[in-house]
Short mmCIF file of C-alpha atoms in Angstrom, two decimals:
data_model
loop_
_atom_site.label_atom_id
_atom_site.label_comp_id
_atom_site.label_asym_id
_atom_site.label_seq_id
_atom_site.Cartn_x
_atom_site.Cartn_y
_atom_site.Cartn_z
CA MET B 1 46.46 -23.52 109.12
CA SER B 2 43.57 -24.14 106.64
CA ASP B 3 40.77 -26.45 107.58
CA ASP B 4 41.53 -28.34 104.35
CA PRO B 5 44.07 -30.90 105.44
CA THR B 6 45.11 -31.58 101.82
CA GLY B 7 46.78 -28.19 101.35
CA SER B 8 46.92 -26.71 97.86
CA VAL B 9 45.48 -29.01 95.25
CA PRO B 10 47.41 -29.02 91.97
CA GLU B 11 45.67 -27.34 89.03
CA GLU B 12 44.09 -29.57 86.38
CA GLY B 13 46.65 -30.91 84.01
CA THR B 14 49.57 -30.83 86.54
CA SER B 15 51.23 -34.16 87.39
CA VAL B 16 51.15 -35.20 91.05
CA ARG B 17 54.46 -36.63 91.95
CA ASP B 18 55.05 -39.33 94.50
CA ALA B 19 57.30 -36.97 96.54
CA ALA B 20 54.43 -34.45 96.93
CA LEU B 21 52.14 -37.25 98.09
CA ASP B 22 54.70 -38.32 100.67
CA ALA B 23 54.95 -34.75 101.97
CA MET B 24 51.21 -34.50 102.44
CA LEU B 25 51.11 -37.80 104.20
CA ALA B 26 53.83 -36.55 106.57
CA ARG B 27 51.80 -33.44 107.37
CA TRP B 28 48.72 -35.56 107.91
CA ALA B 29 50.66 -37.70 110.39
CA ALA B 30 51.60 -34.60 112.45
CA ALA B 31 48.10 -33.06 112.30
CA PRO B 32 45.40 -33.35 114.98
CA ASP B 33 43.31 -36.51 115.08
CA SER B 34 40.38 -34.57 113.65
CA VAL B 35 41.88 -34.75 110.17
CA ASP B 36 40.14 -37.35 107.96
CA VAL B 37 43.14 -38.95 106.37
CA GLU B 38 41.24 -41.61 104.47
CA SER B 39 38.91 -39.05 102.87
CA ALA B 40 41.81 -36.87 101.75
CA LEU B 41 43.63 -39.86 100.32
CA ALA B 42 40.54 -40.86 98.38
CA ARG B 43 40.26 -37.38 96.86
CA VAL B 44 43.92 -37.43 95.77
CA THR B 45 43.54 -40.86 94.27
CA ALA B 46 40.46 -39.72 92.29
CA ARG B 47 42.30 -36.70 90.94
CA ARG B 48 45.25 -38.85 89.84
CA ARG B 49 42.90 -41.16 87.97
CA ALA B 50 41.24 -38.24 86.21
CA GLU B 51 44.63 -36.79 85.33
CA SER B 52 45.77 -40.15 83.95
CA VAL B 53 42.72 -40.33 81.65
CA THR B 54 43.30 -36.75 80.38
CA THR B 55 47.01 -37.12 79.70
CA SER B 56 46.70 -40.55 78.06
CA ALA B 57 44.14 -39.39 75.42
CA PRO B 58 45.69 -39.20 71.92
CA ALA B 59 46.45 -35.79 70.47
CA THR B 60 43.75 -34.43 68.17
CA ASP B 61 44.70 -33.59 64.52
CA ASP B 62 43.12 -30.14 64.06
CA LEU B 63 43.38 -30.38 60.22
CA ALA B 64 41.59 -33.74 60.22
CA VAL B 65 38.87 -32.29 62.45
CA ARG B 66 38.36 -29.34 60.08
CA ARG B 67 38.22 -31.64 57.03
CA ALA B 68 35.72 -33.94 58.71
CA ALA B 69 33.55 -30.93 59.61
CA ARG B 70 33.27 -29.77 55.95
CA PRO B 71 30.25 -30.84 53.89
CA ASP B 72 31.09 -32.97 50.85
CA ALA B 73 30.34 -30.13 48.42
CA ALA B 74 32.94 -27.92 50.07
CA ARG B 75 35.75 -30.46 50.04
CA VAL B 76 38.71 -29.70 47.76
CA VAL B 77 38.86 -32.13 44.77
CA PRO B 78 42.34 -32.85 43.41
CA LEU B 79 43.05 -31.16 40.04
CA TRP B 80 43.41 -34.42 38.14
CA GLN B 81 39.94 -35.55 39.33
CA ARG B 82 38.09 -32.43 38.12
CA THR B 83 35.84 -32.95 35.03
CA THR B 84 36.95 -29.72 33.33
CA PHE B 85 40.59 -30.70 33.69
CA ARG B 86 39.99 -34.15 32.26
CA VAL B 87 38.02 -32.79 29.26
CA ALA B 88 40.76 -30.25 28.51
CA ALA B 89 43.41 -32.96 28.79
CA ALA B 90 41.45 -35.18 26.38
CA LEU B 91 41.16 -32.34 23.85
CA ILE B 92 44.89 -31.70 24.07
CA ILE B 93 45.61 -35.39 23.48
CA VAL B 94 43.26 -35.50 20.45
CA ALA B 95 44.75 -32.31 18.98
CA GLY B 96 48.24 -33.65 19.47
CA ALA B 97 47.37 -36.96 17.85
CA THR B 98 45.79 -35.14 14.88
CA ALA B 99 48.89 -33.00 14.44
CA VAL B 100 51.11 -36.08 14.55
CA TRP B 101 48.86 -37.85 11.99
CA ARG B 102 48.94 -34.88 9.64
CA SER B 103 52.68 -34.49 9.90
CA SER B 104 53.24 -38.20 9.33
CA SER B 105 50.67 -38.69 6.53
CA PRO B 106 52.04 -38.59 2.98
CA PRO B 107 51.44 -35.43 0.91
CA GLU B 108 48.52 -35.41 -1.50
CA ARG B 109 49.47 -36.63 -4.95
CA ALA B 110 48.18 -36.22 -8.48
CA VAL B 111 45.64 -38.77 -9.74
CA THR B 112 46.17 -40.31 -13.18
CA TYR B 113 43.76 -42.37 -15.29
CA ALA B 114 45.16 -44.26 -18.26
CA THR B 115 43.82 -46.64 -20.89
CA THR B 116 45.42 -49.09 -23.28
CA THR B 117 45.01 -49.47 -27.03
CA GLY B 118 41.45 -50.25 -28.09
CA LEU B 119 39.90 -49.74 -24.64
CA SER B 120 38.09 -46.72 -23.26
CA GLN B 121 37.12 -45.93 -19.66
CA GLU B 122 34.18 -44.14 -18.09
CA ILE B 123 35.20 -41.89 -15.17
CA ARG B 124 33.18 -39.86 -12.68
CA LEU B 125 35.29 -37.07 -11.20
CA ALA B 126 34.96 -35.71 -7.66
CA ASP B 127 33.13 -32.59 -8.91
CA GLY B 128 30.47 -34.69 -10.70
CA THR B 129 31.94 -34.32 -14.19
CA ALA B 130 31.52 -37.39 -16.42
CA VAL B 131 34.46 -38.38 -18.61
CA ARG B 132 34.89 -41.06 -21.25
CA LEU B 133 38.63 -41.48 -21.66
CA GLY B 134 39.48 -42.78 -25.12
CA PRO B 135 41.87 -45.64 -25.89
CA ALA B 136 45.63 -45.22 -25.31
CA SER B 137 44.96 -41.95 -23.50
CA SER B 138 45.68 -40.52 -20.06
CA LEU B 139 44.10 -37.91 -17.83
CA GLU B 140 45.98 -36.38 -14.90
CA LEU B 141 44.33 -34.48 -12.04
CA ALA B 142 46.63 -32.19 -10.08
CA PRO B 143 46.60 -32.44 -6.25
CA GLY B 144 43.56 -30.72 -4.73
CA PHE B 145 41.28 -31.30 -7.74
CA GLY B 146 37.67 -30.57 -6.83
CA ARG B 147 38.65 -28.76 -3.60
CA THR B 148 40.90 -25.89 -4.63
CA HIS B 149 40.84 -26.10 -8.43
CA ARG B 150 39.64 -28.10 -11.46
CA HIS B 151 42.71 -28.36 -13.68
CA LEU B 152 43.48 -31.46 -15.75
CA THR B 153 46.06 -32.56 -18.29
CA LEU B 154 44.96 -34.74 -21.20
CA HIS B 155 47.04 -36.85 -23.55
CA GLY B 156 45.02 -38.50 -26.29
CA GLU B 157 41.25 -38.31 -26.46
CA ALA B 158 38.39 -37.74 -24.02
CA TRP B 159 34.74 -36.80 -23.99
CA PHE B 160 33.61 -34.48 -21.18
CA GLU B 161 30.21 -33.67 -19.69
CA VAL B 162 31.21 -30.97 -17.24
CA THR B 163 29.42 -29.93 -14.05
CA HIS B 164 29.66 -26.17 -14.28
CA ASP B 165 30.96 -24.02 -11.42
CA ASP B 166 31.52 -20.29 -11.93
CA ALA B 167 33.76 -20.11 -8.84
CA MET B 168 36.01 -22.94 -10.01
CA PRO B 169 36.49 -23.12 -13.81
CA PHE B 170 37.11 -26.48 -15.46
CA ALA B 171 40.29 -26.23 -17.56
CA ILE B 172 42.01 -28.93 -19.63
CA LYS B 173 45.63 -28.63 -20.69
CA VAL B 174 46.13 -30.59 -23.90
CA GLY B 175 49.38 -30.15 -25.78
CA ALA B 176 50.05 -26.44 -26.07
CA ALA B 177 46.34 -25.59 -25.94
CA THR B 178 43.94 -24.99 -23.07
CA VAL B 179 40.23 -25.84 -23.25
CA GLN B 180 37.99 -24.25 -20.62
CA ASP B 181 34.34 -25.08 -20.11
CA VAL B 182 31.46 -22.70 -19.63
CA GLY B 183 28.88 -25.45 -18.86
CA THR B 184 29.52 -27.93 -21.62
CA ALA B 185 29.68 -31.33 -23.33
CA PHE B 186 32.55 -31.65 -25.76
CA LEU B 187 35.27 -33.87 -27.22
CA VAL B 188 38.98 -33.12 -27.14
CA ARG B 189 41.52 -34.97 -29.30
CA GLU B 190 45.26 -34.52 -29.45
CA SER B 191 47.45 -35.85 -32.25
CA LEU B 192 51.12 -36.71 -32.21
CA SER B 193 51.77 -33.72 -34.44
CA ARG B 194 50.46 -31.37 -31.72
CA GLU B 195 47.16 -30.83 -33.47
CA VAL B 196 44.24 -30.39 -31.04
CA SER B 197 40.66 -30.94 -32.16
CA VAL B 198 37.66 -29.77 -30.14
CA ARG B 199 34.03 -30.74 -30.92
CA VAL B 200 31.29 -29.02 -28.90
CA THR B 201 27.79 -30.49 -28.67
CA GLU B 202 26.43 -28.53 -25.70
CA GLY B 203 27.16 -25.23 -24.00
CA ILE B 204 30.26 -23.12 -24.60
CA VAL B 205 34.02 -23.61 -24.36
CA THR B 206 37.00 -21.39 -24.94
CA LEU B 207 40.06 -22.67 -26.78
CA THR B 208 43.39 -20.94 -26.21
CA THR B 209 46.75 -21.54 -27.88
CA PRO B 210 50.05 -19.74 -27.29
CA ALA B 211 51.42 -17.35 -29.88
CA ALA B 212 54.67 -15.45 -30.26
CA THR B 213 53.23 -12.16 -29.03
CA LYS B 214 49.77 -12.87 -27.59
CA ASP B 215 47.74 -15.99 -26.85
CA THR B 216 44.94 -16.70 -29.31
CA THR B 217 41.53 -17.50 -27.81
CA VAL B 218 38.30 -18.44 -29.59
CA THR B 219 34.86 -19.14 -28.18
CA LEU B 220 33.07 -22.25 -29.41
CA ARG B 221 29.35 -22.87 -29.00
CA ALA B 222 27.22 -25.96 -29.39
CA GLY B 223 27.72 -27.33 -32.92
CA ASP B 224 31.12 -25.72 -33.44
CA GLY B 225 34.36 -27.52 -34.09
CA ALA B 226 37.91 -26.22 -34.10
CA VAL B 227 41.43 -27.41 -34.80
CA ALA B 228 44.38 -25.77 -33.08
CA THR B 229 47.87 -26.07 -34.57
CA PRO B 230 51.10 -24.15 -33.95
CA ALA B 231 49.98 -21.89 -36.81
CA GLY B 232 46.69 -20.88 -35.13
CA ILE B 233 43.08 -21.98 -34.68
CA ALA B 234 40.66 -22.90 -37.48
CA VAL B 235 36.98 -22.79 -36.50
CA ALA B 236 34.20 -24.67 -38.30
CA THR B 237 30.89 -23.14 -37.20
CA GLY B 238 27.96 -25.56 -37.11
CA ALA B 239 30.13 -28.53 -38.15
CA VAL B 240 29.13 -30.81 -35.25
CA SER B 241 25.78 -32.56 -35.52
CA ALA B 242 23.62 -34.00 -32.75
CA THR B 243 24.27 -37.47 -34.21
CA GLU B 244 28.00 -36.98 -33.86
CA GLY B 245 27.56 -35.82 -30.28
CA ALA B 246 25.58 -38.95 -29.39
CA ALA B 247 28.20 -41.16 -31.03
CA LEU B 248 31.04 -39.43 -29.23
CA ALA B 249 29.24 -39.68 -25.88
CA SER B 250 28.74 -43.43 -26.35
CA GLY B 251 32.40 -43.99 -27.17
CA HIS B 252 32.15 -44.53 -30.91
CA LEU B 253 35.03 -43.66 -33.21
CA THR B 254 33.58 -40.79 -35.20
CA PHE B 255 35.17 -38.42 -37.71
CA ALA B 256 33.41 -35.32 -39.02
CA ASP B 257 35.44 -33.47 -41.64
CA ALA B 258 38.55 -34.66 -39.83
CA SER B 259 42.05 -34.28 -41.21
CA LEU B 260 44.06 -37.39 -42.00
CA THR B 261 46.44 -36.33 -39.23
CA GLU B 262 43.58 -36.71 -36.74
CA VAL B 263 42.54 -40.01 -38.33
CA GLN B 264 46.12 -41.32 -38.08
CA ASP B 265 46.28 -40.68 -34.35
CA ALA B 266 42.81 -42.10 -33.67
CA LEU B 267 43.56 -45.35 -35.54
CA ARG B 268 46.77 -45.74 -33.55
CA ARG B 269 44.88 -45.43 -30.26
CA TRP B 270 41.82 -47.45 -31.20
CA TYR B 271 43.39 -50.23 -33.26
CA GLY B 272 47.12 -50.03 -32.66
CA VAL B 273 47.83 -49.55 -36.37
CA THR B 274 49.95 -46.99 -38.17
CA LEU B 275 48.46 -45.08 -41.09
CA VAL B 276 50.96 -43.91 -43.72
CA MET B 277 50.45 -41.94 -46.93
CA SER B 278 52.59 -42.46 -49.97
CA ASP B 279 51.45 -39.16 -51.49
CA SER B 280 51.91 -36.02 -49.38
CA ALA B 281 48.95 -34.46 -51.18
CA LEU B 282 46.66 -36.86 -49.28
CA ALA B 283 47.44 -35.05 -46.04
CA ALA B 284 45.07 -32.27 -47.09
CA ARG B 285 42.11 -34.63 -47.54
CA ARG B 286 39.23 -34.69 -45.02
CA VAL B 287 37.31 -37.67 -43.64
CA THR B 288 33.72 -38.05 -42.39
CA ALA B 289 32.86 -41.49 -41.02
CA ASP B 290 31.35 -43.23 -37.99
CA PHE B 291 32.72 -46.56 -36.77
CA THR B 292 30.84 -48.60 -34.18
CA ASN B 293 32.94 -51.53 -33.02
CA GLU B 294 34.07 -52.08 -36.58
CA PRO B 295 37.08 -54.36 -37.25
CA VAL B 296 40.15 -52.62 -38.59
CA SER B 297 39.68 -54.22 -42.02
CA ARG B 298 36.29 -52.54 -42.29
CA VAL B 299 37.75 -49.22 -41.18
CA THR B 300 40.49 -49.30 -43.80
CA ALA B 301 38.02 -50.28 -46.53
CA VAL B 302 35.74 -47.33 -45.65
CA LEU B 303 38.72 -44.98 -45.69
CA GLY B 304 39.70 -46.20 -49.16
CA LEU B 305 36.21 -45.67 -50.54
CA THR B 306 35.76 -42.29 -48.83
CA LEU B 307 39.09 -40.91 -50.08
CA GLY B 308 39.10 -42.70 -53.42
CA VAL B 309 42.50 -44.20 -52.77
CA ALA B 310 44.08 -47.63 -52.75
CA VAL B 311 44.67 -49.31 -49.39
CA GLU B 312 47.54 -51.67 -48.62
CA THR B 313 47.70 -53.49 -45.27
CA ARG B 314 50.96 -55.00 -44.06
CA GLY B 315 50.87 -56.24 -40.50
CA ASP B 316 50.00 -53.26 -38.28
CA THR B 317 50.72 -50.72 -41.04
CA ILE B 318 48.06 -49.36 -43.38
CA GLU B 319 49.23 -47.50 -46.46
CA LEU B 320 47.05 -45.10 -48.41
CA ARG B 321 48.12 -44.25 -51.95
CA THR B 322 46.53 -42.63 -54.92
CA VAL B 323 45.28 -45.00 -57.60
CA GLY B 324 48.06 -45.95 -60.01
CA THR B 325 50.79 -45.14 -57.51
CA PRO B 326 53.01 -48.17 -56.76
CA PRO B 327 53.12 -49.31 -53.14
CA ARG B 328 55.99 -48.25 -50.96
CA PRO B 329 58.83 -50.78 -50.72
#
């Protein structure tokens, strides 16, 4: 028998049952008196207390321990909290909103300027070109003007001071003709009979009209005038004076060797009157005159004196007839 009266002591972590304790106590009762029962019982009680403390401690979460041991810089940040992720998400949202705005915005449209009888309008186009749109006239700019092209359509009369751009020519469609600038100041007039008059005071323009086989193009320089009709283009070199250019730029009604067809259309736009001729031979006559805010009565009187004809005014109709010819009924 071992000198240790307690026998085998359970290993750490093993539960000591009450039955085992009873067995030891029974052995101690049968043992010699030299056995210190109280000391052995004290040791068993101490071990039970230690075991109770060990087994009652809560289980340790190894993952939590590892996370707590990491420095802050090494901790894993959720994806949605990362700066790069948030910036990328913001860019995606902005791009998506832009795409939605573009798809929902209306398409670009043509821009049209228009005037009424007797009133002109000064216009500054997106490319810097200055325009004085004459009375009862309209100017239409196709979508994209100034960005992808410089094409316009004119009905009536307009004075242009064009900002030149070799990469983007300035072209005016008027009736069947096309007027293109080469760094220029010029007047363009269109009549109801499809006659187009061009007066150049600065720079160069080209005037093109369609023909049965090949388009006809002429080059006009400062001081030149031209009239385009379905029959072709008639050029008057040096016919435009500096005085006429100044008058045209200021919006005056000016005629320089103008046909009565041109005068008819201008009087309709400026004064709302209709000019008629009782003698067809008068259609070949030419007019040179400058009117600065003149009343229509003054205009008709000047026309009569200039042409040497009689003038009859009835309401908004002005009749020109050769002297001695009876008025129209």
